[in-house]
Short mmCIF file of C-alpha atoms and ligand atoms in Angstrom, two decimals:
data_model
loop_
_atom_site.label_atom_id
_atom_site.label_comp_id
_atom_site.label_asym_id
_atom_site.label_seq_id
_atom_site.Cartn_x
_atom_site.Cartn_y
_atom_site.Cartn_z
CA MET A 8 2.73 -27.78 27.73
CA LEU A 9 0.26 -26.58 25.13
CA THR A 10 -3.13 -25.04 25.95
CA ASN A 11 -6.41 -26.62 25.02
CA ALA A 12 -6.62 -24.73 21.95
CA GLN A 13 -2.87 -25.74 20.50
CA ALA A 14 -3.67 -29.50 21.56
CA ARG A 15 -6.93 -29.39 19.61
CA ASP A 16 -5.06 -27.90 16.40
CA VAL A 17 -2.53 -30.78 16.67
CA GLN A 18 -4.71 -33.29 16.59
CA SER A 19 -6.81 -31.95 13.64
CA VAL A 20 -5.22 -29.18 11.59
CA LEU A 21 -2.37 -30.34 8.71
CA HIS A 22 -0.44 -27.53 8.52
CA PRO A 23 1.22 -25.83 5.29
CA TYR A 24 5.02 -25.12 5.68
CA THR A 25 5.45 -26.61 8.70
CA ASN A 26 7.88 -29.22 10.23
CA LEU A 27 4.64 -31.63 11.29
CA ILE A 28 6.54 -33.77 13.51
CA LYS A 29 8.38 -30.95 15.44
CA PHE A 30 5.25 -28.97 15.54
CA ARG A 31 3.85 -31.78 17.33
CA GLU A 32 5.68 -30.51 20.54
CA SER A 33 5.71 -26.82 19.82
CA GLY A 34 1.77 -26.20 18.31
CA PRO A 35 0.69 -23.19 16.86
CA MET A 36 0.86 -19.83 17.69
CA VAL A 37 -3.39 -19.24 18.14
CA ILE A 38 -3.91 -15.44 16.59
CA GLU A 39 -7.56 -14.38 18.11
CA ARG A 40 -8.02 -10.76 16.74
CA GLY A 41 -6.13 -8.00 14.57
CA GLU A 42 -6.23 -4.32 14.59
CA GLY A 43 -4.40 -2.10 12.35
CA VAL A 44 -0.61 -3.45 12.21
CA ARG A 45 -0.95 -5.41 15.33
CA VAL A 46 -2.32 -9.05 15.75
CA TYR A 47 -3.41 -10.56 19.26
CA ASP A 48 -2.83 -14.31 20.05
CA ASP A 49 -5.22 -15.81 22.45
CA GLN A 50 -3.53 -15.43 25.41
CA GLY A 51 -3.79 -11.62 24.87
CA LYS A 52 0.03 -10.84 23.92
CA ASP A 53 0.43 -8.25 20.83
CA TYR A 54 2.58 -8.53 18.16
CA ILE A 55 3.74 -6.20 15.59
CA GLU A 56 2.63 -8.05 12.28
CA ALA A 57 5.86 -7.34 10.36
CA MET A 58 4.78 -9.84 7.25
CA ALA A 59 0.89 -8.49 6.79
CA GLY A 60 0.50 -12.03 7.48
CA LEU A 61 1.60 -13.48 4.02
CA TRP A 62 2.60 -10.82 2.39
CA CYS A 63 -0.79 -9.78 2.08
CA THR A 64 -2.85 -7.73 4.22
CA ALA A 65 -1.91 -4.01 2.85
CA LEU A 66 -4.91 -2.03 4.53
CA GLY A 67 -3.62 -3.85 8.35
CA TRP A 68 -6.36 -5.38 10.50
CA GLY A 69 -10.02 -4.11 11.17
CA ASP A 70 -10.82 -2.06 8.45
CA ASN A 71 -14.65 -1.44 8.70
CA GLU A 72 -15.25 0.12 5.37
CA LEU A 73 -14.00 -3.48 3.98
CA ALA A 74 -16.45 -5.51 6.41
CA GLU A 75 -19.08 -3.28 5.46
CA THR A 76 -18.94 -3.71 1.90
CA ALA A 77 -18.53 -7.49 2.17
CA ALA A 78 -21.67 -7.73 4.32
CA GLU A 79 -23.77 -5.34 2.03
CA GLN A 80 -22.64 -7.70 -1.07
CA MET A 81 -23.73 -10.74 0.54
CA ARG A 82 -26.80 -9.63 1.63
CA LYS A 83 -27.42 -8.55 -1.86
CA LEU A 84 -25.65 -11.25 -3.97
CA ALA A 85 -24.01 -14.20 -2.27
CA PHE A 86 -23.05 -15.79 -5.23
CA GLY A 87 -22.74 -15.05 -8.73
CA HIS A 88 -20.38 -16.67 -11.46
CA LEU A 89 -19.05 -15.92 -14.82
CA PHE A 90 -19.44 -19.47 -16.26
CA GLY A 91 -21.17 -19.68 -19.54
CA GLY A 92 -22.03 -16.08 -20.40
CA LYS A 93 -23.12 -14.80 -16.73
CA SER A 94 -21.79 -11.88 -15.09
CA HIS A 95 -22.72 -9.53 -12.27
CA GLU A 96 -21.71 -5.88 -11.26
CA PRO A 97 -18.52 -6.34 -8.93
CA ALA A 98 -16.87 -8.51 -11.27
CA ILE A 99 -17.37 -6.05 -14.35
CA ALA A 100 -16.73 -2.98 -12.14
CA LEU A 101 -13.27 -4.73 -10.73
CA ALA A 102 -12.43 -5.59 -14.27
CA GLU A 103 -12.71 -2.01 -15.66
CA LYS A 104 -10.65 -0.82 -12.46
CA LEU A 105 -7.87 -3.27 -12.84
CA LYS A 106 -7.59 -2.16 -16.62
CA GLU A 107 -7.22 1.47 -15.44
CA LEU A 108 -4.81 1.05 -13.06
CA ALA A 109 -2.59 -1.46 -15.07
CA PRO A 110 0.83 -0.08 -16.14
CA PHE A 111 0.43 -2.06 -19.65
CA PRO A 112 -2.37 -2.27 -21.90
CA VAL A 113 -4.72 -4.65 -20.82
CA GLY A 114 -7.46 -6.44 -23.18
CA LYS A 115 -9.24 -8.82 -20.69
CA VAL A 116 -9.01 -9.80 -16.87
CA PHE A 117 -9.39 -13.19 -15.77
CA PHE A 118 -10.45 -13.98 -12.08
CA ALA A 119 -9.20 -16.56 -9.97
CA ASN A 120 -8.62 -16.90 -5.86
CA SER A 121 -5.04 -17.41 -5.40
CA GLY A 122 -1.59 -16.45 -6.52
CA SER A 123 -1.14 -20.21 -7.32
CA GLU A 124 -4.34 -20.16 -9.54
CA ALA A 125 -3.69 -16.96 -11.47
CA ASN A 126 -0.17 -18.43 -12.58
CA ASP A 127 -1.61 -21.96 -13.18
CA THR A 128 -3.52 -20.06 -15.69
CA GLN A 129 -1.05 -17.93 -17.28
CA ILE A 130 0.83 -21.22 -17.96
CA LYS A 131 -2.27 -22.75 -19.86
CA LEU A 132 -3.07 -19.37 -21.35
CA TYR A 133 0.31 -19.64 -23.07
CA TRP A 134 0.03 -22.99 -24.10
CA TYR A 135 -3.72 -22.16 -25.47
CA ALA A 136 -1.97 -19.63 -27.42
CA SER A 137 1.10 -21.30 -28.76
CA ASN A 138 -1.60 -23.77 -30.30
CA ALA A 139 -3.73 -20.82 -31.54
CA ARG A 140 -0.67 -19.68 -33.06
CA GLY A 141 0.02 -22.91 -34.94
CA THR A 142 3.24 -23.42 -32.84
CA PRO A 143 2.36 -25.91 -30.76
CA GLN A 144 5.61 -26.85 -29.67
CA LYS A 145 6.08 -23.77 -27.66
CA LYS A 146 5.28 -24.78 -24.45
CA LYS A 147 8.37 -24.26 -21.86
CA ILE A 148 8.14 -21.74 -19.40
CA ILE A 149 11.43 -19.97 -18.10
CA SER A 150 11.46 -19.22 -14.60
CA ARG A 151 14.37 -18.69 -12.01
CA ILE A 152 16.13 -20.85 -9.17
CA LYS A 153 14.70 -19.39 -5.86
CA ALA A 154 11.41 -17.97 -7.51
CA TYR A 155 8.19 -18.53 -5.80
CA HIS A 156 5.11 -18.66 -8.19
CA GLY A 157 2.77 -20.74 -5.98
CA VAL A 158 2.24 -24.50 -4.91
CA THR A 159 -0.07 -26.25 -7.18
CA LEU A 160 1.40 -28.65 -9.87
CA ALA A 161 2.05 -26.16 -12.84
CA SER A 162 2.85 -23.40 -10.52
CA ALA A 163 5.03 -25.23 -7.94
CA SER A 164 6.86 -26.22 -10.99
CA LEU A 165 7.77 -22.70 -11.74
CA THR A 166 8.77 -22.12 -8.12
CA GLY A 167 12.50 -22.50 -8.08
CA LEU A 168 12.85 -23.84 -4.35
CA PRO A 169 13.89 -27.39 -3.18
CA GLY A 170 11.35 -27.36 -0.42
CA ASN A 171 8.07 -27.41 -2.84
CA HIS A 172 9.85 -29.71 -5.07
CA ARG A 173 11.25 -32.54 -2.92
CA SER A 174 8.90 -35.56 -2.61
CA PHE A 175 6.47 -34.00 -4.52
CA ASP A 176 7.86 -35.16 -7.92
CA LEU A 177 8.29 -32.08 -9.18
CA PRO A 178 9.08 -29.89 -11.25
CA LEU A 179 7.38 -31.02 -14.49
CA GLY A 180 9.45 -30.64 -17.57
CA PHE A 181 7.98 -27.54 -18.98
CA ALA A 182 9.76 -25.57 -16.26
CA LEU A 183 13.35 -24.07 -16.81
CA HIS A 184 14.91 -22.63 -14.10
CA ALA A 185 17.64 -19.48 -15.11
CA ASP A 186 19.76 -18.01 -12.50
CA CYS A 187 18.84 -16.14 -9.45
CA PRO A 188 19.55 -12.55 -9.58
CA HIS A 189 20.88 -12.34 -6.12
CA PHE A 190 24.25 -10.06 -6.06
CA TYR A 191 25.37 -10.76 -2.81
CA ARG A 192 25.55 -14.50 -3.10
CA GLY A 193 25.79 -14.73 -6.79
CA ALA A 194 28.30 -11.99 -7.80
CA GLU A 195 32.16 -12.87 -8.66
CA ALA A 196 34.81 -10.91 -7.18
CA GLY A 197 35.26 -7.47 -8.24
CA GLU A 198 32.11 -7.71 -10.15
CA SER A 199 29.69 -4.82 -10.68
CA GLU A 200 26.05 -5.34 -10.41
CA THR A 201 25.66 -3.96 -13.85
CA GLN A 202 28.15 -6.85 -14.94
CA PHE A 203 26.47 -9.08 -12.77
CA SER A 204 23.24 -8.50 -14.44
CA ALA A 205 24.73 -8.62 -17.74
CA ARG A 206 26.21 -12.08 -17.31
CA LEU A 207 22.73 -13.64 -16.01
CA ALA A 208 21.10 -12.05 -19.03
CA LYS A 209 24.12 -13.79 -21.12
CA ASN A 210 23.24 -17.29 -19.35
CA LEU A 211 19.69 -16.55 -19.96
CA GLU A 212 20.08 -15.92 -23.65
CA ALA A 213 22.86 -19.39 -23.63
CA MET A 214 19.61 -21.25 -22.17
CA ILE A 215 17.17 -20.15 -24.50
CA GLU A 216 19.41 -20.88 -27.52
CA ARG A 217 20.08 -24.46 -26.27
CA GLU A 218 16.30 -25.38 -25.36
CA GLY A 219 15.28 -23.64 -28.96
CA PRO A 220 13.82 -20.44 -28.76
CA ASP A 221 11.04 -21.83 -31.01
CA THR A 222 10.21 -24.22 -27.78
CA ILE A 223 9.95 -21.24 -25.18
CA ALA A 224 6.06 -19.89 -24.57
CA ALA A 225 7.22 -17.42 -21.94
CA MET A 226 9.43 -16.34 -19.12
CA ILE A 227 7.72 -15.68 -15.64
CA ALA A 228 9.41 -13.18 -13.13
CA GLU A 229 8.43 -11.62 -9.82
CA PRO A 230 9.88 -7.82 -10.09
CA ILE A 231 11.46 -8.88 -6.20
CA LEU A 232 11.63 -12.35 -5.48
CA GLY A 233 9.44 -12.51 -2.45
CA ALA A 234 9.47 -16.05 -0.53
CA GLY A 235 12.79 -17.25 -2.04
CA GLY A 236 14.60 -14.32 0.33
CA VAL A 237 13.05 -11.11 -0.69
CA ILE A 238 16.01 -10.58 -3.41
CA LEU A 239 16.11 -7.23 -4.95
CA PRO A 240 17.40 -7.07 -8.78
CA PRO A 241 20.57 -5.82 -9.20
CA GLU A 242 21.17 -2.96 -11.40
CA GLY A 243 20.32 -3.10 -15.06
CA TYR A 244 18.60 -6.64 -14.64
CA PHE A 245 15.36 -6.12 -16.00
CA ASP A 246 16.68 -4.08 -19.04
CA ALA A 247 18.96 -6.81 -19.51
CA ILE A 248 16.77 -9.51 -19.84
CA THR A 249 14.35 -7.90 -21.14
CA ARG A 250 16.59 -7.18 -24.18
CA VAL A 251 17.47 -11.25 -24.33
CA LEU A 252 13.67 -11.89 -24.47
CA ASP A 253 12.92 -9.52 -27.04
CA ARG A 254 15.36 -10.54 -29.32
CA HIS A 255 13.78 -14.19 -29.19
CA ALA A 256 10.11 -12.34 -29.30
CA ILE A 257 9.96 -14.33 -25.86
CA PRO A 258 6.97 -12.63 -23.39
CA LEU A 259 7.25 -12.02 -20.29
CA ILE A 260 4.84 -12.91 -17.65
CA ASP A 261 4.90 -10.19 -14.31
CA ASP A 262 4.19 -12.16 -11.08
CA GLU A 263 2.98 -9.04 -9.01
CA VAL A 264 1.63 -11.15 -6.36
CA ILE A 265 3.45 -9.51 -3.50
CA THR A 266 4.90 -6.50 -5.11
CA GLY A 267 1.36 -5.08 -6.95
CA PHE A 268 -0.62 -2.08 -5.19
CA GLY A 269 2.12 -0.20 -3.78
CA ARG A 270 4.41 -2.27 -2.05
CA THR A 271 7.52 -1.09 -3.74
CA GLY A 272 6.55 2.49 -3.61
CA ASN A 273 4.99 2.26 -7.09
CA TRP A 274 1.59 0.53 -8.05
CA PHE A 275 3.53 -2.17 -9.44
CA GLY A 276 6.60 -3.36 -9.21
CA CYS A 277 7.38 -3.54 -13.04
CA ALA A 278 6.93 0.31 -12.83
CA THR A 279 9.72 0.28 -10.03
CA TYR A 280 12.06 -1.49 -12.40
CA GLY A 281 11.16 -0.29 -15.73
CA PHE A 282 9.87 -3.15 -17.81
CA GLU A 283 7.05 -4.05 -19.35
CA PRO A 284 5.05 -7.48 -19.62
CA GLU A 285 2.61 -9.23 -22.02
CA SER A 286 0.53 -10.39 -18.79
CA MET A 287 0.27 -10.07 -15.25
CA SER A 288 -0.61 -12.03 -12.23
CA ILE A 289 -2.35 -10.24 -9.21
CA ALA A 290 -3.72 -11.47 -5.57
CA LYS A 291 -2.81 -10.54 -2.13
CA ALA A 292 -3.32 -6.82 -1.70
CA LEU A 293 -5.63 -7.03 -4.55
CA SER A 294 -8.13 -7.51 -1.82
CA SER A 295 -5.89 -6.38 1.33
CA ALA A 296 -6.20 -10.09 1.79
CA TYR A 297 -9.80 -9.57 3.46
CA LEU A 298 -11.35 -12.09 1.15
CA PRO A 299 -9.47 -14.92 -1.56
CA ILE A 300 -9.15 -12.86 -5.01
CA SER A 301 -6.73 -13.16 -7.90
CA ALA A 302 -6.39 -12.12 -11.26
CA VAL A 303 -4.34 -12.46 -14.58
CA LEU A 304 -4.32 -9.30 -16.58
CA LEU A 305 -3.63 -9.88 -20.39
CA SER A 306 -2.68 -7.88 -23.42
CA PRO A 307 -5.00 -6.92 -25.98
CA GLU A 308 -3.34 -8.99 -28.23
CA LEU A 309 -2.98 -12.34 -25.90
CA SER A 310 -6.66 -11.61 -24.96
CA GLU A 311 -7.77 -11.80 -28.79
CA VAL A 312 -5.76 -14.73 -29.51
CA ILE A 313 -7.34 -16.84 -26.64
CA GLU A 314 -10.66 -15.44 -27.63
CA GLN A 315 -10.33 -16.67 -31.29
CA GLU A 316 -9.14 -20.16 -30.23
CA SER A 317 -12.17 -20.65 -27.85
CA GLY A 318 -14.50 -19.72 -30.93
CA LYS A 319 -12.64 -22.42 -33.32
CA ILE A 320 -13.20 -24.82 -30.14
CA GLY A 321 -16.18 -23.95 -29.34
CA THR A 322 -15.40 -23.17 -25.46
CA PHE A 323 -12.67 -21.30 -23.36
CA GLY A 324 -12.48 -24.61 -21.26
CA HIS A 325 -11.04 -23.11 -18.28
CA GLY A 326 -12.44 -21.21 -14.90
CA PHE A 327 -13.01 -21.83 -11.26
CA THR A 328 -16.53 -21.73 -9.31
CA TYR A 329 -15.52 -19.07 -7.33
CA GLY A 330 -13.45 -16.93 -10.05
CA GLY A 331 -14.71 -13.54 -9.91
CA HIS A 332 -16.79 -13.89 -6.62
CA PRO A 333 -19.04 -11.10 -6.34
CA VAL A 334 -18.21 -10.79 -2.46
CA SER A 335 -14.53 -10.73 -3.14
CA ALA A 336 -14.74 -8.93 -6.06
CA ALA A 337 -16.75 -5.93 -4.32
CA VAL A 338 -14.32 -6.02 -1.40
CA ALA A 339 -11.32 -5.84 -3.97
CA LEU A 340 -12.90 -3.10 -5.97
CA LYS A 341 -13.29 -1.13 -2.50
CA THR A 342 -9.91 -2.12 -1.41
CA LEU A 343 -8.51 -0.41 -4.64
CA GLU A 344 -10.92 2.84 -3.97
CA ILE A 345 -9.42 3.23 -0.60
CA TYR A 346 -6.10 2.85 -1.91
CA GLN A 347 -6.68 6.00 -4.02
CA ALA A 348 -8.38 7.82 -1.61
CA ARG A 349 -6.20 7.58 1.03
CA ASP A 350 -3.14 7.92 -1.40
CA LEU A 351 -1.44 4.66 -0.07
CA VAL A 352 0.83 4.90 -2.72
CA GLY A 353 2.11 8.29 -1.42
CA HIS A 354 2.11 6.93 2.31
CA VAL A 355 4.32 4.21 1.32
CA ARG A 356 6.75 6.86 -0.46
CA HIS A 357 6.65 8.57 2.63
CA VAL A 358 7.53 6.08 5.47
CA ALA A 359 9.80 4.17 3.32
CA PRO A 360 12.91 6.22 3.97
CA LEU A 361 12.62 5.56 7.55
CA PHE A 362 11.70 1.75 6.92
CA GLN A 363 14.62 1.45 4.58
CA LYS A 364 17.18 3.55 7.25
CA ARG A 365 16.42 1.21 10.07
CA LEU A 366 16.49 -1.91 7.80
CA ARG A 367 19.71 -0.76 6.60
CA ALA A 368 21.22 -0.16 9.60
CA PHE A 369 21.27 -3.78 10.53
CA ALA A 370 23.99 -4.23 8.05
CA THR A 371 26.91 -3.37 10.57
CA HIS A 372 25.63 -6.00 13.09
CA PRO A 373 27.97 -8.80 13.58
CA LEU A 374 25.27 -11.56 12.58
CA VAL A 375 23.90 -9.82 9.16
CA GLY A 376 25.84 -10.61 6.13
CA GLU A 377 23.08 -8.36 3.97
CA ALA A 378 20.24 -6.18 4.88
CA ALA A 379 18.27 -4.79 1.59
CA GLY A 380 14.93 -3.58 0.72
CA ILE A 381 12.67 -1.19 -1.06
CA GLY A 382 9.65 0.59 -0.45
CA LEU A 383 7.78 -1.26 2.52
CA ILE A 384 9.63 -4.79 1.93
CA GLY A 385 13.29 -6.23 3.03
CA ALA A 386 15.31 -8.78 4.25
CA VAL A 387 18.06 -9.63 6.81
CA GLU A 388 20.11 -12.14 5.88
CA LEU A 389 21.73 -13.85 9.14
CA VAL A 390 25.71 -15.20 8.62
CA ALA A 391 27.89 -17.69 10.56
CA ASN A 392 30.80 -15.29 8.92
CA LYS A 393 30.18 -12.11 7.81
CA GLU A 394 33.61 -11.34 6.04
CA ARG A 395 33.11 -14.79 4.28
CA LYS A 396 29.63 -14.40 3.58
CA GLN A 397 29.29 -17.92 5.48
CA ASN A 398 25.89 -19.37 6.07
CA PHE A 399 24.85 -21.11 9.18
CA GLU A 400 24.45 -24.74 8.77
CA PRO A 401 20.92 -24.83 7.85
CA SER A 402 20.40 -28.07 10.70
CA LYS A 403 20.86 -25.07 13.21
CA GLN A 404 18.01 -23.48 12.23
CA VAL A 405 18.89 -20.03 13.15
CA GLY A 406 16.59 -18.43 11.03
CA ALA A 407 13.34 -20.25 12.73
CA MET A 408 15.23 -19.34 16.07
CA MET A 409 15.36 -15.54 15.30
CA ALA A 410 11.83 -15.85 14.79
CA ARG A 411 10.79 -17.30 17.88
CA LEU A 412 13.20 -14.52 19.69
CA CYS A 413 11.36 -12.06 17.73
CA GLU A 414 7.88 -13.27 18.64
CA SER A 415 8.97 -13.18 22.00
CA GLU A 416 9.89 -9.42 21.70
CA GLY A 417 6.07 -8.99 20.00
CA LEU A 418 6.95 -9.18 16.42
CA ILE A 419 6.25 -11.37 13.84
CA VAL A 420 8.52 -11.96 10.75
CA ARG A 421 9.19 -14.91 8.48
CA PRO A 422 12.24 -16.80 8.10
CA LEU A 423 13.15 -17.45 4.73
CA LEU A 424 15.97 -20.19 3.18
CA GLY A 425 19.29 -19.11 3.89
CA ASP A 426 18.30 -17.48 7.65
CA ARG A 427 17.14 -14.60 5.70
CA ILE A 428 14.48 -12.78 7.83
CA ALA A 429 11.65 -11.06 5.52
CA PHE A 430 9.46 -7.72 6.61
CA CYS A 431 6.68 -6.83 4.60
CA PRO A 432 4.60 -4.95 7.16
CA PRO A 433 0.94 -3.46 6.31
CA LEU A 434 1.31 -0.24 3.84
CA VAL A 435 -0.49 1.85 6.35
CA ILE A 436 2.11 1.43 9.10
CA ASN A 437 3.35 4.68 10.34
CA GLU A 438 6.81 5.65 11.52
CA PRO A 439 6.12 5.30 15.13
CA GLU A 440 5.20 1.59 14.25
CA ILE A 441 8.05 1.29 11.95
CA ALA A 442 10.26 2.74 14.99
CA GLU A 443 8.84 0.18 17.03
CA LEU A 444 8.96 -2.30 14.99
CA PHE A 445 12.94 -2.37 14.50
CA ASP A 446 13.02 -1.65 18.30
CA ARG A 447 11.54 -5.01 18.68
CA PHE A 448 13.76 -6.24 15.92
CA GLU A 449 17.25 -5.22 17.54
CA ARG A 450 16.09 -6.38 21.05
CA ALA A 451 15.70 -10.05 19.66
CA LEU A 452 18.59 -9.69 17.31
CA ALA A 453 20.70 -8.86 20.61
CA LYS A 454 19.39 -12.26 22.14
CA CYS A 455 20.12 -13.98 18.75
CA LEU A 456 23.96 -13.35 19.10
CA ASP A 457 23.78 -14.33 22.72
CA TRP A 458 22.37 -17.50 21.40
CA VAL A 459 24.51 -18.27 18.64
CA THR A 460 27.53 -17.44 20.96
CA ARG A 461 26.48 -19.61 23.55
CA GLU A 462 26.09 -22.54 20.90
CA LYS A 463 29.48 -21.87 19.43
CA ILE A 464 27.70 -22.16 15.77
CA LEU A 465 29.43 -18.80 14.75
CA VAL A 466 32.42 -19.51 12.32
CA ALA A 467 35.76 -17.93 13.05
C1 PLP B 3 5.23 -13.77 -6.13
C2 PLP B 3 3.72 -14.99 -5.78
N1 PLP B 3 3.23 -15.74 -6.80
C3 PLP B 3 2.51 -16.43 -6.42
C4 PLP B 3 2.26 -17.00 -4.89
C5 PLP B 3 1.18 -17.80 -4.68
O1 PLP B 3 -0.26 -17.52 -4.13
P1 PLP B 3 -1.48 -18.32 -3.59
O2 PLP B 3 -0.67 -18.74 -1.82
O3 PLP B 3 -2.21 -17.42 -3.28
O4 PLP B 3 -1.48 -19.47 -4.23
C6 PLP B 3 2.74 -16.38 -4.01
C7 PLP B 3 2.25 -16.66 -2.48
O5 PLP B 3 3.24 -15.90 -1.70
C8 PLP B 3 3.82 -15.41 -4.27
O6 PLP B 3 4.60 -14.59 -3.20
#
């Protein structure tokens, strides 16, 4: 029986990432408020938000400093834009701060509102630059199977997940998808992680040679594939693929929309995995998701090429009304100041060992095929047969069932493709909260084992 709010929602809201037919029966979980790492539904039930919303609310809920900053900026200058030579202090100061924090030399910062917009911008900038350099055939962008780069037409084309393509007539032809670097699923018998990485790099090189290196504008990669299943790069992976890219002078776009700002125990995922990009997309934790804002950080050389081309054409014909919005920019700047003042990266390093210990302990559970993570991100993959790494039938929706069982225990997780359950809690989570998170998960997993046993969907 739906509550009043649920029934009203079902009548009027079109929900993203939802089976909209099943949803007519189930209705939504209506969240009313949040405090720290917890949110409360409209029935007063509390949940540990082990996904920081959508991998984004790094400071958790109810941070007063951010609320005050937003209110103050809204009173001072509620709107301002960056078109046609206008600017405002919050955007200027934020761009400066991002240049200071960036793990590679940055010339200019371009502001947008979402990860998808940032990645769409990346594609357009590389196309613009290819034309500027007199290499107009250089337009293809390499992404990877199971990558997630957003849902707008171009960024969804880079995304390598069937659910984002089917019935949308995607991907568009410029996007190429290289191998997914999932060792647990993709390794051949007896292959080490380094050998697996070397094989994938070889396949990447074959793809580049097949397509023609002079047709490829860039490769885009998340340091950790997030929505595709929280897939960590195997040993030596970025080293191997960046060597291939360097050989063919193909720049690397680093999508740090999830991994930016401390998630992996460093300010940026590229530092954790030891590579240096030509440009970077950031969003989510940039403002702890208190307001929408994203940015593209560009190397000095790429910035210069784009500026020169705009001089030739007479304009840089790209930009969003709300790109660099003063209230979002002020909140983002305050967020970054808080990260530094509270040494959030140090905090992540301090609590990550407990988080990883509890997470990886599930690897011995009969339902779990893989339990892996780094810093404060990770996933557990549920399997029908542990020895043979056999997945459950997708129609059985075991991951979705597990997420519901977690919710009944007061825990919000996210089921991803292949019954992988993701964890990505607010970075401010403390050790007792981590213990409680995994205690709740453990109880839900026991119930899930009962359920799959009752349903006879384990495979002998
Ligand atoms: C790595 C990555 N890139 C891009 C996006 C798209 O961001 P948005 O949903 O803000 O458009 C996401 C969203 O989850 C993401 O995880």
